[in-house]
Short mmCIF file of C-alpha atoms and ligand atoms in Angstrom, two decimals:
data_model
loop_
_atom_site.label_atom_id
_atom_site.label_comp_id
_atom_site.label_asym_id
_atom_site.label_seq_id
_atom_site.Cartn_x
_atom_site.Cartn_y
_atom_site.Cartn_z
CA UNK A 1 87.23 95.99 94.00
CA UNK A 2 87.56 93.01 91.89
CA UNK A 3 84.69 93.65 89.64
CA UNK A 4 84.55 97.06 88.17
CA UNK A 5 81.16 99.00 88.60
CA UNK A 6 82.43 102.90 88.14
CA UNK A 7 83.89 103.92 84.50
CA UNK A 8 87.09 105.28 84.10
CA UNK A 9 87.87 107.16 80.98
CA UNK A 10 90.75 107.32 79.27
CA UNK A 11 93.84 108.47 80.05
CA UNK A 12 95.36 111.18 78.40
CA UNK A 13 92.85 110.31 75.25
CA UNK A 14 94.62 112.51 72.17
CA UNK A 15 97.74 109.75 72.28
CA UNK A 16 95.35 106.43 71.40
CA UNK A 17 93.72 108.93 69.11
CA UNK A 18 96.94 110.08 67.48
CA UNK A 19 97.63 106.63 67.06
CA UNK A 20 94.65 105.78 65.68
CA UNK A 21 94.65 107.92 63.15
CA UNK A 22 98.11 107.22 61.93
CA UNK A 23 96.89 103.38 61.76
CA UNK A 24 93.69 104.84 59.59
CA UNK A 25 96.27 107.19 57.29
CA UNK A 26 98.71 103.82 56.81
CA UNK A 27 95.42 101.58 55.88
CA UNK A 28 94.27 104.42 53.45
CA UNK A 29 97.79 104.66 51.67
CA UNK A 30 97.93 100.82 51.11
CA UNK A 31 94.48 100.61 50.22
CA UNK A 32 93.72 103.94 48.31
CA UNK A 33 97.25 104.58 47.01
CA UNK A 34 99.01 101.47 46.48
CA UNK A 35 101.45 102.39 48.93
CA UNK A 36 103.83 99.68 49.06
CA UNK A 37 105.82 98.04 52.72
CA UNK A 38 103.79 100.52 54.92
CA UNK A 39 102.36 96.90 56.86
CA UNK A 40 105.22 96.52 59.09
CA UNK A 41 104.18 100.74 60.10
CA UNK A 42 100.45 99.50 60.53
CA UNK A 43 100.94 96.56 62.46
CA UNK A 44 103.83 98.27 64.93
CA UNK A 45 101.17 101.30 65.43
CA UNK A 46 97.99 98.77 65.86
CA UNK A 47 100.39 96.97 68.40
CA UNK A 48 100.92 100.39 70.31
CA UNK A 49 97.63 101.17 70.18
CA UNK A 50 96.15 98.00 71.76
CA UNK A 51 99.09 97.82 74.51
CA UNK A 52 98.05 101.37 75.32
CA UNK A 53 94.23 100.19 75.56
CA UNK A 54 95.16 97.59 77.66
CA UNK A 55 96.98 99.71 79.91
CA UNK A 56 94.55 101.92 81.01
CA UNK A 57 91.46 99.87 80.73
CA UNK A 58 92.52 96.97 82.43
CA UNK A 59 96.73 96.78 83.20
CA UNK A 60 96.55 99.65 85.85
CA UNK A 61 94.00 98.50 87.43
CA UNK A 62 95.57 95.37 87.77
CA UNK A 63 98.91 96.23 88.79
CA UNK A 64 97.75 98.18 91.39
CA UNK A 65 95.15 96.22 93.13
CA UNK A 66 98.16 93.91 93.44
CA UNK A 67 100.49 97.08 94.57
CA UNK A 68 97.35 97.64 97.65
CA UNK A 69 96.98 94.38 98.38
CA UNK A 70 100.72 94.22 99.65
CA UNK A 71 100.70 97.03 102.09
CA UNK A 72 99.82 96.27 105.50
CA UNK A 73 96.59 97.45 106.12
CA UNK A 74 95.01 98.08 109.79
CA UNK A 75 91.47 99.73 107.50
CA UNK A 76 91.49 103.00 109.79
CA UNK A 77 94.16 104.75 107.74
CA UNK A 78 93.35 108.54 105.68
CA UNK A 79 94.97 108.04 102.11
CA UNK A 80 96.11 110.77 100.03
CA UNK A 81 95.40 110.54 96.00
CA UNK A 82 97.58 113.00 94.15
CA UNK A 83 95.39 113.46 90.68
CA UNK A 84 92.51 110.84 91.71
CA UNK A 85 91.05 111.70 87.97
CA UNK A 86 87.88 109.37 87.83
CA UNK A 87 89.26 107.36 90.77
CA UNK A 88 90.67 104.33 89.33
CA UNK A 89 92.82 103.67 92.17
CA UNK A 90 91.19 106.15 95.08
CA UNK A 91 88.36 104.18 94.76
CA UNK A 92 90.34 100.93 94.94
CA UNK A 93 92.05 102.18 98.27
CA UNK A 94 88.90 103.32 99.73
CA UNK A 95 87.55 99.57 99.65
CA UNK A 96 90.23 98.70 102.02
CA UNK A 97 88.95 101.33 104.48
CA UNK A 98 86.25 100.21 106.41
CA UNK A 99 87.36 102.41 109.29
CA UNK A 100 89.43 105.64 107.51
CA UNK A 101 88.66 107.81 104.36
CA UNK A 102 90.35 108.05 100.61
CA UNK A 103 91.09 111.66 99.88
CA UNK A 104 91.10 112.52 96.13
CA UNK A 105 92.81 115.80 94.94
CA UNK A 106 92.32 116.93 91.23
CA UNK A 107 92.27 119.68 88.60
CA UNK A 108 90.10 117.49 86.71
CA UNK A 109 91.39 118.18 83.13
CA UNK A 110 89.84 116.58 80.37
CA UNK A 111 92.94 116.55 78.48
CA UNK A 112 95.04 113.91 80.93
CA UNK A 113 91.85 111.63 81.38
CA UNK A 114 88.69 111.48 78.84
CA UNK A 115 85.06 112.91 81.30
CA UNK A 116 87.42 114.12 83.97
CA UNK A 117 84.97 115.56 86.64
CA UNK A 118 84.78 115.61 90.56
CA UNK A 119 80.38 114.47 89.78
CA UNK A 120 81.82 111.49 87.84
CA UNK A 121 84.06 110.55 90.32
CA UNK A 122 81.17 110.87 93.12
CA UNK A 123 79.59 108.58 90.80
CA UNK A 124 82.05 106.07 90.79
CA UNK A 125 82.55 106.57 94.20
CA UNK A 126 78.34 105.71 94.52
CA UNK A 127 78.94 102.60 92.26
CA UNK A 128 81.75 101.09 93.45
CA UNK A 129 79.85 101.49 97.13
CA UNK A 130 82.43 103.69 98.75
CA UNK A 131 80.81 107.12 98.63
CA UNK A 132 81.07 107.37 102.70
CA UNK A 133 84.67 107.04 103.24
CA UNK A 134 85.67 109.31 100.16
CA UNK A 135 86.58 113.00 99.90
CA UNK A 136 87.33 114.56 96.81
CA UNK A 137 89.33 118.24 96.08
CA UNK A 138 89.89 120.11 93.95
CA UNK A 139 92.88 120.99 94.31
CA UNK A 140 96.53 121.49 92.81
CA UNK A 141 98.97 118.94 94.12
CA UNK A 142 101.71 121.55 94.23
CA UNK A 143 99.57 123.89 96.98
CA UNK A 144 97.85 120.90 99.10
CA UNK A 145 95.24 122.36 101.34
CA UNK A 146 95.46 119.77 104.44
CA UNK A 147 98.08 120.20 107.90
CA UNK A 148 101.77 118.66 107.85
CA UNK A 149 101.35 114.88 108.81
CA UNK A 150 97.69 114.11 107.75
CA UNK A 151 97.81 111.22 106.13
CA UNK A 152 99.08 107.46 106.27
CA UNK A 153 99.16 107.07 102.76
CA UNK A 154 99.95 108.92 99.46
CA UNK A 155 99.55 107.18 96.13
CA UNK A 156 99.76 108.67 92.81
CA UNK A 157 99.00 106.87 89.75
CA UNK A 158 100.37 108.55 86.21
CA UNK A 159 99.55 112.73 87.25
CA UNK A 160 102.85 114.67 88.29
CA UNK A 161 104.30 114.22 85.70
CA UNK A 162 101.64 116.79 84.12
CA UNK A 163 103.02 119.15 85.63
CA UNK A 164 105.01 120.82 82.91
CA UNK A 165 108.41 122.25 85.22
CA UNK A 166 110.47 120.24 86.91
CA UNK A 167 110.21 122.69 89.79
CA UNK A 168 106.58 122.14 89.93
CA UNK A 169 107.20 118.52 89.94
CA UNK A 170 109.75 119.12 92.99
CA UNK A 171 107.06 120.77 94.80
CA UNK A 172 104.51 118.16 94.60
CA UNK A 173 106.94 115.92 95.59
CA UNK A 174 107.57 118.50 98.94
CA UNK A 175 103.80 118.60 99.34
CA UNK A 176 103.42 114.47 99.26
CA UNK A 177 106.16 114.60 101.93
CA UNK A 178 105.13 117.28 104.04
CA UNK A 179 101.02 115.71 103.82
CA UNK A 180 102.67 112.37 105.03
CA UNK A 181 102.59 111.41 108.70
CA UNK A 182 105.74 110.12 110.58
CA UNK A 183 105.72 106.18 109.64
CA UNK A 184 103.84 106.98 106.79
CA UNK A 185 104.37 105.66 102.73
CA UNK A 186 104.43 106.67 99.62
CA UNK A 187 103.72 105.21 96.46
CA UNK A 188 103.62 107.36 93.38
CA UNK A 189 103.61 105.05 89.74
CA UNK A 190 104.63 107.56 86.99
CA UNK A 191 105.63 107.61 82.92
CA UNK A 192 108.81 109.88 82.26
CA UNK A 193 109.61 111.74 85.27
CA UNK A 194 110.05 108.86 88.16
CA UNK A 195 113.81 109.36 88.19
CA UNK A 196 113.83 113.51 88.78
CA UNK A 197 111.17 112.08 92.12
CA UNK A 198 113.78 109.85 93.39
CA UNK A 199 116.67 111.98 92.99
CA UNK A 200 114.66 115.05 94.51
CA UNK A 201 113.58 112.58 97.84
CA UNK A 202 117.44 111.42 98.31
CA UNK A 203 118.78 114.63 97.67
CA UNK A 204 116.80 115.70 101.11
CA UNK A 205 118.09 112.53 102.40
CA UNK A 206 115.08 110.24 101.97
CA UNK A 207 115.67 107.13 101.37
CA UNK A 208 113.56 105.70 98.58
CA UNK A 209 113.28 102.91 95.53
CA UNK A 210 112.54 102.92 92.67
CA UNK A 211 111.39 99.87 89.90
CA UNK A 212 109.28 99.47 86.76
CA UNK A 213 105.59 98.27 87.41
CA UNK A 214 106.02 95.88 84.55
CA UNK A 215 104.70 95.58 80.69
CA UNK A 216 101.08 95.69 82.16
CA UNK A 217 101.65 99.35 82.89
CA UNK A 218 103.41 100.22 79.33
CA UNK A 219 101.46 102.98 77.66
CA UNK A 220 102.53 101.81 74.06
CA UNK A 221 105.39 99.96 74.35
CA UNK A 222 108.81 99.77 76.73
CA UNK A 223 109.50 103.26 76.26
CA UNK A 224 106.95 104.54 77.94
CA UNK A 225 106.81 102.04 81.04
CA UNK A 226 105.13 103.18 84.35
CA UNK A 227 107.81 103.38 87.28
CA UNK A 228 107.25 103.30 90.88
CA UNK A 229 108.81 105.61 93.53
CA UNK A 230 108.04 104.81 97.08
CA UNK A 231 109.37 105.97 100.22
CA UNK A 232 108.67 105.38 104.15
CA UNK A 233 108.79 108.75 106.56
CA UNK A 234 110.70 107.55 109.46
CA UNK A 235 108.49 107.07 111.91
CA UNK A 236 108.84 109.92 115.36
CA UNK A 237 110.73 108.97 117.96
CA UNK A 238 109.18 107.54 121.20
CA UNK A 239 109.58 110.08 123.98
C1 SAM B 301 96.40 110.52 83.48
S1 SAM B 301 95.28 111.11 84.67
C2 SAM B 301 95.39 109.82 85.93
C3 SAM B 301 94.22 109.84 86.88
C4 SAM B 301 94.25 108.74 87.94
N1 SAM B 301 95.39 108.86 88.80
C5 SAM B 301 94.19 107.37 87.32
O1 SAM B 301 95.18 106.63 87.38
O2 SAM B 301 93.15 107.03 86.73
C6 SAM B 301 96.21 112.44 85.44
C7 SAM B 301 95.40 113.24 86.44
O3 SAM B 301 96.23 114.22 87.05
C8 SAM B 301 95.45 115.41 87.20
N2 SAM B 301 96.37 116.55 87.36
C9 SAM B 301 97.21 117.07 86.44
N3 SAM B 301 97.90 118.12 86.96
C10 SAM B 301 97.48 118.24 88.25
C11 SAM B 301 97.82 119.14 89.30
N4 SAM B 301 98.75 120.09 89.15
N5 SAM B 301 97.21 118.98 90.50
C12 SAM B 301 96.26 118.01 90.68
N6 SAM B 301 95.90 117.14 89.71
C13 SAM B 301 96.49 117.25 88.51
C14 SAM B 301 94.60 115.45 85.93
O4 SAM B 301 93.51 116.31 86.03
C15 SAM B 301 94.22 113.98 85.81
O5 SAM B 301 93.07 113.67 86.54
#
């Protein structure tokens, strides 16, 4: 999908709008009130904004179209989506699938990502000309509804870490390993909580790595960069 036909949303809309109107309430106190040195506020704020924007209008799209394009694919594989959302990047997978099927789970809440709905993401999924190899869920990612070992694939793009406990986090985590199939991968890009993931996979001896998915993927500035855990199940022995 190099050309985007679906639309996406917003992710997580209240912060750009938070920011927004702190930009609006700096403006008004220079203009209105002859607030002196609040510029320097404006501009840093304008700058989140717009770096936010960026990052989930165009920068995660980006990064991970680059992120799919360097796994190996054979195009028969079934790939997981923890918290598809509109399908920015189910829908992206599912175009390298001529043969298999993108799975999307969801809650769909409005709050994490602006028009969140399973129709919309049918929609998308109709747009973008994938509609036949998806399958969308709702479901929560901590109580997965498929077998042990069903998929080739799980990806998760910016959604555990809505999950408010860190036990709830741990247990998607279980559930992304437990869904995976012997050889399988994981991928999961998140904000704050990518370090609790990796520590949670090593502590049940998985091996995994972890880096930052670069200034592309910042949602406001360095501070809140978007990290990326992945992981390979070792694959079953051969008889
Ligand atoms: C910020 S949005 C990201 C959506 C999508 N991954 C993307 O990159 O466009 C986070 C998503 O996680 C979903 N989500 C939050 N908690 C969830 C849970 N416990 N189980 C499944 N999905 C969840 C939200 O409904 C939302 O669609």
């Amino acid at each position: 999908m190099s050309r985007r036909n679906g639309s996406y949303g917003i992710d997580a809309p209240y912060v750009p709008a938070m920011m927004a109107a702190g930009l609006l309430v700096c403006l008004g106190l220079m203009v209105f009130a002859d607030v002196g040195g609040l510029w320097i506020t404006a501009v840093a704020i304008a700058a989140m904004l717009a770096l936010y924007l960026h990052t989930t209008l165009r920068g995660k799209f980006v990064v991970w179209r680059e992120l799919l394009d360097t796994q190996a694919w054979r195009g028969d594989e079934e790939v997981l989506d923890l918290g598809c959302g509109r399908g920015a990047i189910l829908l992206m997978a599912a175009t390298r699938l001529p043969h298999g099927r993108a799975t999307g789970v969801d809650i769909w809440s409005s709050k994490d990502q602006s028009g969140n709905a399973m129709e919309v993401t049918a929609r998308n999924a109709e747009a973008e000309g994938v509609a036949d190899r998806i399958e969308l869920r709702t479901a929560d990612m901590r109580e997965l509804p498929f077998a042990d070992a069903s998929f080739d694939l799980v990806i998760s793009n910016v959604a555990i870490h809505n999950i408010s406990d860190a036990a709830g986090r741990d247990r998607a985590i279980d559930e992304a390993w437990r869904v995976l199939r012997p050889g399988g991968r994981l991928l999961i890009a998140d904000i704050s909580k990518s370090a609790q993931y990796q520590r949670h996979l090593r502590a049940h001896g998985i091996d995994s790595a972890r880096r930052s998915l670069g200034w592309r993927t910042w949602w406001g500035g360095p501070w809140m960069s978007t990290m990326l855990v992945t992981a390979t199940k070792p694959a079953a022995p051969r008889p």
